[in-house]
Coordinates of N, CA, C and O in Angstrom, one line a residue:
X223 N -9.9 -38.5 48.4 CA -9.1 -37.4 48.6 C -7.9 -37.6 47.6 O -7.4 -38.7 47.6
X224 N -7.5 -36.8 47.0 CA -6.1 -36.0 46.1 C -4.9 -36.2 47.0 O -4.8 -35.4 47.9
X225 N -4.0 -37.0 46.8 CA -2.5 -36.9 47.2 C -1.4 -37.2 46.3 O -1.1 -38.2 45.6
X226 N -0.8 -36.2 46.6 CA 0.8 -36.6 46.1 C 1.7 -37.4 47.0 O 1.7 -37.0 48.2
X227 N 2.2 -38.2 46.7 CA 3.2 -39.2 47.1 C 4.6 -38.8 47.2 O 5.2 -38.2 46.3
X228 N 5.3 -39.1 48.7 CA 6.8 -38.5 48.7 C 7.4 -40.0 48.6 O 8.6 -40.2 48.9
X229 N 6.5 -41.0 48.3 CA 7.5 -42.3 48.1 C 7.1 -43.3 47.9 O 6.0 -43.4 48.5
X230 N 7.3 -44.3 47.4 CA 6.6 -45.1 46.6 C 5.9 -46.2 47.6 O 6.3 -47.0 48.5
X231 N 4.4 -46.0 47.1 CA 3.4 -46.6 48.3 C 2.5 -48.0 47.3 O 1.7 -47.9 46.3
X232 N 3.0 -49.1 48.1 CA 2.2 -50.5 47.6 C 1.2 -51.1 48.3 O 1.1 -50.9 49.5
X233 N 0.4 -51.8 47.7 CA -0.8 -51.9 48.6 C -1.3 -53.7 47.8 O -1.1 -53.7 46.6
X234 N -1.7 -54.6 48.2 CA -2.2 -55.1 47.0 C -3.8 -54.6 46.3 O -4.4 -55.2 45.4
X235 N -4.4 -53.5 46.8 CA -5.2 -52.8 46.0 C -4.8 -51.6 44.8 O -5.5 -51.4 43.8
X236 N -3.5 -50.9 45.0 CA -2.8 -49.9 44.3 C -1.6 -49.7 44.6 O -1.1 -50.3 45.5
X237 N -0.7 -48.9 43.9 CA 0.5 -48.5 43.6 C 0.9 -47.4 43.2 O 1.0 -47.4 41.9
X238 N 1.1 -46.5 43.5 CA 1.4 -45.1 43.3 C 3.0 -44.7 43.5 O 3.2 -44.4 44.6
X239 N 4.0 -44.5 42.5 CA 4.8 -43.9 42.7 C 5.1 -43.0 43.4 O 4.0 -42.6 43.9
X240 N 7.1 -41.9 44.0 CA 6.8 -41.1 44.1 C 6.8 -39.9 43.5 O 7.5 -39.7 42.4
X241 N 6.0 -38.9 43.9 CA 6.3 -37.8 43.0 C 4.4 -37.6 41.9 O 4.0 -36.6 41.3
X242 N 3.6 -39.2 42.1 CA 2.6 -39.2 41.2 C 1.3 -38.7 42.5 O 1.3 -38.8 43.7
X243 N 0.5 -38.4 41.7 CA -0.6 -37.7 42.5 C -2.1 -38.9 41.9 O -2.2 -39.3 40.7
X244 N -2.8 -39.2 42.9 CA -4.0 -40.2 43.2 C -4.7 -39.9 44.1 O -4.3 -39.1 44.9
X245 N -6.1 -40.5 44.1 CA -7.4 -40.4 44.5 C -7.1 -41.6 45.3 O -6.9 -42.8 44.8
X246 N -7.3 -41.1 46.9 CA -7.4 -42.7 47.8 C -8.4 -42.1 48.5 O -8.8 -41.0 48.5
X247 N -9.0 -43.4 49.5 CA -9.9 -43.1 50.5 C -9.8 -42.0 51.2 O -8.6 -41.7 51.0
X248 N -10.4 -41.0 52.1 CA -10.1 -40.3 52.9 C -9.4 -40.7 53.9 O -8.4 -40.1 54.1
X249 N -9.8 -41.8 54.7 CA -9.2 -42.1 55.5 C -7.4 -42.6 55.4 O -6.5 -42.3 56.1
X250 N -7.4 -43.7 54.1 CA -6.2 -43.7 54.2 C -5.2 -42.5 53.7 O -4.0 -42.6 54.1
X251 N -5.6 -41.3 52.9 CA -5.0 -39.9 52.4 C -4.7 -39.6 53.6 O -3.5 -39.4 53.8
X252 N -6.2 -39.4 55.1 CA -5.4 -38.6 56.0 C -4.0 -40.0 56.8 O -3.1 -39.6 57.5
X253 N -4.2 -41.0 56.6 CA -3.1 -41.8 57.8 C -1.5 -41.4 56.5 O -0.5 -40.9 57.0
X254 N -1.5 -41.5 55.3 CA -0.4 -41.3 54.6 C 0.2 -40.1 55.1 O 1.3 -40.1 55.6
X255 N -0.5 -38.9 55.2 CA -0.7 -37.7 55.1 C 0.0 -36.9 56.5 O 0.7 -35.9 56.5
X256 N -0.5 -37.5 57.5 CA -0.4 -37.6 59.1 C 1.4 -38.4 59.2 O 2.2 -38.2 60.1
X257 N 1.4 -39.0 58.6 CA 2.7 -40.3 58.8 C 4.1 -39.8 58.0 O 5.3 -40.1 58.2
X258 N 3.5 -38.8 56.9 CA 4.4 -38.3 56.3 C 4.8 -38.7 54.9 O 5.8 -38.2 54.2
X259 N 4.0 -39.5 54.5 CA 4.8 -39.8 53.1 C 3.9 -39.6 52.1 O 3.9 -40.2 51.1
X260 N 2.9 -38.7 52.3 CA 1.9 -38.2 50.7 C 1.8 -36.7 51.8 O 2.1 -36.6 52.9
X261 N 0.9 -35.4 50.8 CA 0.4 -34.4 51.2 C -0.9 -34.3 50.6 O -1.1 -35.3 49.8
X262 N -1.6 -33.6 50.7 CA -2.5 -33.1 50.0 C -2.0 -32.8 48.3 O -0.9 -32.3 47.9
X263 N -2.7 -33.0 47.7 CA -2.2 -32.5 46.1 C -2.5 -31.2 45.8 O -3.6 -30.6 46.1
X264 N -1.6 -30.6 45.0 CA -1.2 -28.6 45.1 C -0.4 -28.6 45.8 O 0.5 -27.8 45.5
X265 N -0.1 -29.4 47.1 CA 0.9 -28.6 48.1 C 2.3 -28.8 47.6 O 2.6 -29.9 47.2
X266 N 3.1 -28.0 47.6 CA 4.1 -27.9 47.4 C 5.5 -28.7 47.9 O 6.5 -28.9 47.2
X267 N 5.3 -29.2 49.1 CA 6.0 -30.3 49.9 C 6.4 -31.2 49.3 O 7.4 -31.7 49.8
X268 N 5.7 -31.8 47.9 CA 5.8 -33.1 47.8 C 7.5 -33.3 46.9 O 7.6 -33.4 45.7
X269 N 8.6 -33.3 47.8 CA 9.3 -33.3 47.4 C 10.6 -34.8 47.1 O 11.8 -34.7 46.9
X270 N 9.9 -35.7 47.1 CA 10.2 -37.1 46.9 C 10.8 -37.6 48.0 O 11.1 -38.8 47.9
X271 N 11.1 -36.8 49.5 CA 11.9 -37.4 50.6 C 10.9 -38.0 51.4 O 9.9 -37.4 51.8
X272 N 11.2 -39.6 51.7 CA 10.3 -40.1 52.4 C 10.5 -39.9 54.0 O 11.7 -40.0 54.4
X273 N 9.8 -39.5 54.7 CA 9.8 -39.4 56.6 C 11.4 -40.0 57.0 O 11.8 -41.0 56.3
X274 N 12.2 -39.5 57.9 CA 13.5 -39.4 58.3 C 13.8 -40.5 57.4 O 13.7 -41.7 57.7
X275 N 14.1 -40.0 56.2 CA 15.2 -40.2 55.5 C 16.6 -39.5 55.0 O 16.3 -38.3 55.0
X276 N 17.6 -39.6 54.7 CA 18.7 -39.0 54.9 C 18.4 -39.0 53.2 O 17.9 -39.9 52.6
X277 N 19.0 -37.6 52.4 CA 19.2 -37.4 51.0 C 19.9 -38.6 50.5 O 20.7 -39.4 51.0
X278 N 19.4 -38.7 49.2 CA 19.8 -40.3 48.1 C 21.3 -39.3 48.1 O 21.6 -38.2 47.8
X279 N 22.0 -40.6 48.5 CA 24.1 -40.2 47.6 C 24.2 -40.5 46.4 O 23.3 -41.2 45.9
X280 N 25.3 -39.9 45.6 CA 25.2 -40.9 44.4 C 25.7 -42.1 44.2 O 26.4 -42.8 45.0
X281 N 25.4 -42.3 43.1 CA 25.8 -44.1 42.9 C 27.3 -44.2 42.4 O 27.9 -43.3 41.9
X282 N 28.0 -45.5 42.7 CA 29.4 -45.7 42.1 C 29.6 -46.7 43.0 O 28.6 -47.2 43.6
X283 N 31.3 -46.9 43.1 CA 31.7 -48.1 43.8 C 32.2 -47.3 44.8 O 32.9 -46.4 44.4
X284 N 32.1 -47.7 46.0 CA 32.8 -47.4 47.3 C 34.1 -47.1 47.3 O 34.5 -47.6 46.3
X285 N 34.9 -46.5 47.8 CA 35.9 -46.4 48.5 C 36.7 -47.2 49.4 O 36.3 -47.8 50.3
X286 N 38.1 -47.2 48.9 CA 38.6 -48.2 50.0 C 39.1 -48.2 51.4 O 40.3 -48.6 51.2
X287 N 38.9 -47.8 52.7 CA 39.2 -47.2 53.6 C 40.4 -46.2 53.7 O 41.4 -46.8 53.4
X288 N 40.7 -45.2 54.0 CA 41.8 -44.1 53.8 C 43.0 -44.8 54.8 O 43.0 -44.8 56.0
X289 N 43.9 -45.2 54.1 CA 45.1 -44.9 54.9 C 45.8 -46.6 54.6 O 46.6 -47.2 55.4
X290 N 45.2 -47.1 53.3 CA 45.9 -48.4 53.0 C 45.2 -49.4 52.2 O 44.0 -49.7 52.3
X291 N 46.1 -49.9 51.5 CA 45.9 -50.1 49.9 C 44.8 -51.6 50.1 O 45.1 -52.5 50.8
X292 N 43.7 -51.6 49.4 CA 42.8 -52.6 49.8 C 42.6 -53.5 48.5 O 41.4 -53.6 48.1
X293 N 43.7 -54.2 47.8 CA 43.1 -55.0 46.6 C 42.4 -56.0 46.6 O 42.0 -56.5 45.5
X294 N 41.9 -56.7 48.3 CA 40.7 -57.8 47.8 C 41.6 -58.9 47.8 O 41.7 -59.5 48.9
X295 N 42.4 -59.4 46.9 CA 43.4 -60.2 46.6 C 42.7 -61.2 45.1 O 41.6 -60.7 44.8
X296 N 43.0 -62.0 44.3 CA 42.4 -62.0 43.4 C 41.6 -63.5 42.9 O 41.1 -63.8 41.9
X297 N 41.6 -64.3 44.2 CA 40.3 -65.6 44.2 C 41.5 -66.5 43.2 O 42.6 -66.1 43.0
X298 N 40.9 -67.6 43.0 CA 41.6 -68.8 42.0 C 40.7 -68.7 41.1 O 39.9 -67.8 41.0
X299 N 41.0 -69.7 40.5 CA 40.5 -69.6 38.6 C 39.9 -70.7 37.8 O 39.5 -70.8 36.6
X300 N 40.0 -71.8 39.1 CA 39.4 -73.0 38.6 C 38.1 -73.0 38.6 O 37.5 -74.0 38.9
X301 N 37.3 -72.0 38.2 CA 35.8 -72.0 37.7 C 34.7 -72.4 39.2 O 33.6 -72.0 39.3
X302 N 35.5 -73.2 40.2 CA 34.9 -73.6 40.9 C 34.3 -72.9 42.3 O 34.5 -71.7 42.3
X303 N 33.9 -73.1 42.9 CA 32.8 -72.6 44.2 C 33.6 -72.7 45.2 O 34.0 -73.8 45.3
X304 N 34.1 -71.6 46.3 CA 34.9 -71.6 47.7 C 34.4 -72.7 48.5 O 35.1 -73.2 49.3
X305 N 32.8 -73.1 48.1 CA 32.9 -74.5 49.3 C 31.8 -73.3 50.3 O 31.4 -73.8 51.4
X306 N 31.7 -72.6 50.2 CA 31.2 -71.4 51.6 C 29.6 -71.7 50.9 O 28.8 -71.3 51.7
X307 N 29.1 -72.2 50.1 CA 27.8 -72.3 49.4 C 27.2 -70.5 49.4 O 26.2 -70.3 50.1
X308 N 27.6 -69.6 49.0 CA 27.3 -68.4 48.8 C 28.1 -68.1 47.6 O 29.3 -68.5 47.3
X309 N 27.1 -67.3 46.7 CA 27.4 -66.7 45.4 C 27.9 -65.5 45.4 O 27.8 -64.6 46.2
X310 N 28.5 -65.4 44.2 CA 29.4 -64.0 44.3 C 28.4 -62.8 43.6 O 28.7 -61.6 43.6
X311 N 27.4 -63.3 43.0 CA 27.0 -62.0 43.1 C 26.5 -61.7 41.0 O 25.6 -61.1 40.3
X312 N 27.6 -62.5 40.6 CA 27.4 -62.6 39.0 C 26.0 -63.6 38.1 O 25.9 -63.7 36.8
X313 N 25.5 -64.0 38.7 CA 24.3 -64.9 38.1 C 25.1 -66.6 38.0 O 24.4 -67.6 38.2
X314 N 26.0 -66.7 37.9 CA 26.4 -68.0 38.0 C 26.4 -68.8 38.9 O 26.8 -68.2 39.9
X315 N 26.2 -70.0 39.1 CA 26.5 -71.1 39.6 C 27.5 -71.1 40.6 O 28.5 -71.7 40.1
X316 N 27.7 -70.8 41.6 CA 29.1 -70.5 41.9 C 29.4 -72.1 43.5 O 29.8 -72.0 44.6
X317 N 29.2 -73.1 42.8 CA 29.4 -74.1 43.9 C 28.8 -74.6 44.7 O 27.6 -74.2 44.8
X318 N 29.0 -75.2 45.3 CA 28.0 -75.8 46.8 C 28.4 -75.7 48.1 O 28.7 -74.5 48.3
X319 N 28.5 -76.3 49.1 CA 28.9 -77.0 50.1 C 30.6 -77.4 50.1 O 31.4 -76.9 50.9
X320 N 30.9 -78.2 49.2 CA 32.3 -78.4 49.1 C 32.5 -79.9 49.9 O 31.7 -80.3 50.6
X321 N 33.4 -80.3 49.6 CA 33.6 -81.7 50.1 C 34.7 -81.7 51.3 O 34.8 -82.8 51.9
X322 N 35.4 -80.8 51.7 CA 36.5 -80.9 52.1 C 37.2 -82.0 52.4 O 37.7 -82.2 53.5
X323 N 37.2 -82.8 51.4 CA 38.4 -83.8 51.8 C 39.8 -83.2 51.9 O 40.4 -82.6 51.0
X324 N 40.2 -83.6 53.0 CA 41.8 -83.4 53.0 C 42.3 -84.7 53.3 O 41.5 -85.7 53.5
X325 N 43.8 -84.7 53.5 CA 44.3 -85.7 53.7 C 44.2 -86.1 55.6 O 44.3 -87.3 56.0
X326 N 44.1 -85.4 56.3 CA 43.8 -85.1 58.0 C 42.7 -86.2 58.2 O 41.7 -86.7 57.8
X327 N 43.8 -86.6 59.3 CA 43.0 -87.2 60.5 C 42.5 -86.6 61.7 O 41.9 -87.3 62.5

C-alpha cells in the first residue's frame, strides 16, 4: 500500500521522511495509518504534523524571564573545567572531576 508520511518513520528495514510518499506492507500502512502518522497517498491530510503534536515555534534563543535582568554572570577564564565533570556544550574538553583540595579540615 501507498502512504504518505506526516513524520519521519525509521525502521531498520526503511526510512521514509515526512512529507515523502512509499510503498509498505499493508499491514504496517494500515497500523501507521490507524495511529496517525502516514495516510493513504492522494489524501490530502498529509500535512507534516505528527499525532498530538503541538505546531513547530520558531527557532532563536529563549527569553529571559519577564520582570528581571538575567545575565548568567560571566564564568572564569582560566581555560579550566568547574570540577562538576559536565561540558558546556562547545565541543571542548571542558575538565573533569576536579580535585578539590582546599586548605579545610
Amino acid at each position: 500500500m501507498r502512504i504518505t508520511m506526516k513524520t519521519l518513520y525509521a525502521t531498520p528495514e526503511r526510512s521514509i521522511a515526512a512529507g515523502e510518499t512509499a510503498e509498505v506492507p499493508d499491514k504496517e500502512a494500515k497500523d501507521l495509518i490507524a495511529k496517525g502518522y502516514a495516510v493513504p497517498e492522494g489524501d490530502d491530510e498529509a500535512d507534516g504534523k505528527a499525532p498530538g503534536k503541538a505546531p513547530a515555534r520558531g527557532r532563536g534563543r529563549a527569553k529571559p524571564p519577564a520582570g528581571g535582568k538575567n545575565d548568567g554572570g560571566t564564568g572564569d577564564t582560566d581555560g579550566q573545567g568547574d570540577g562538576d565533570g559536565q561540558g558546556d556544550g562547545d565541543g571542548q574538553g571542558d575538565g573533569g572531576a576536579g580535585d578539590n583540595a582546599g586548605g579545610g579540615k
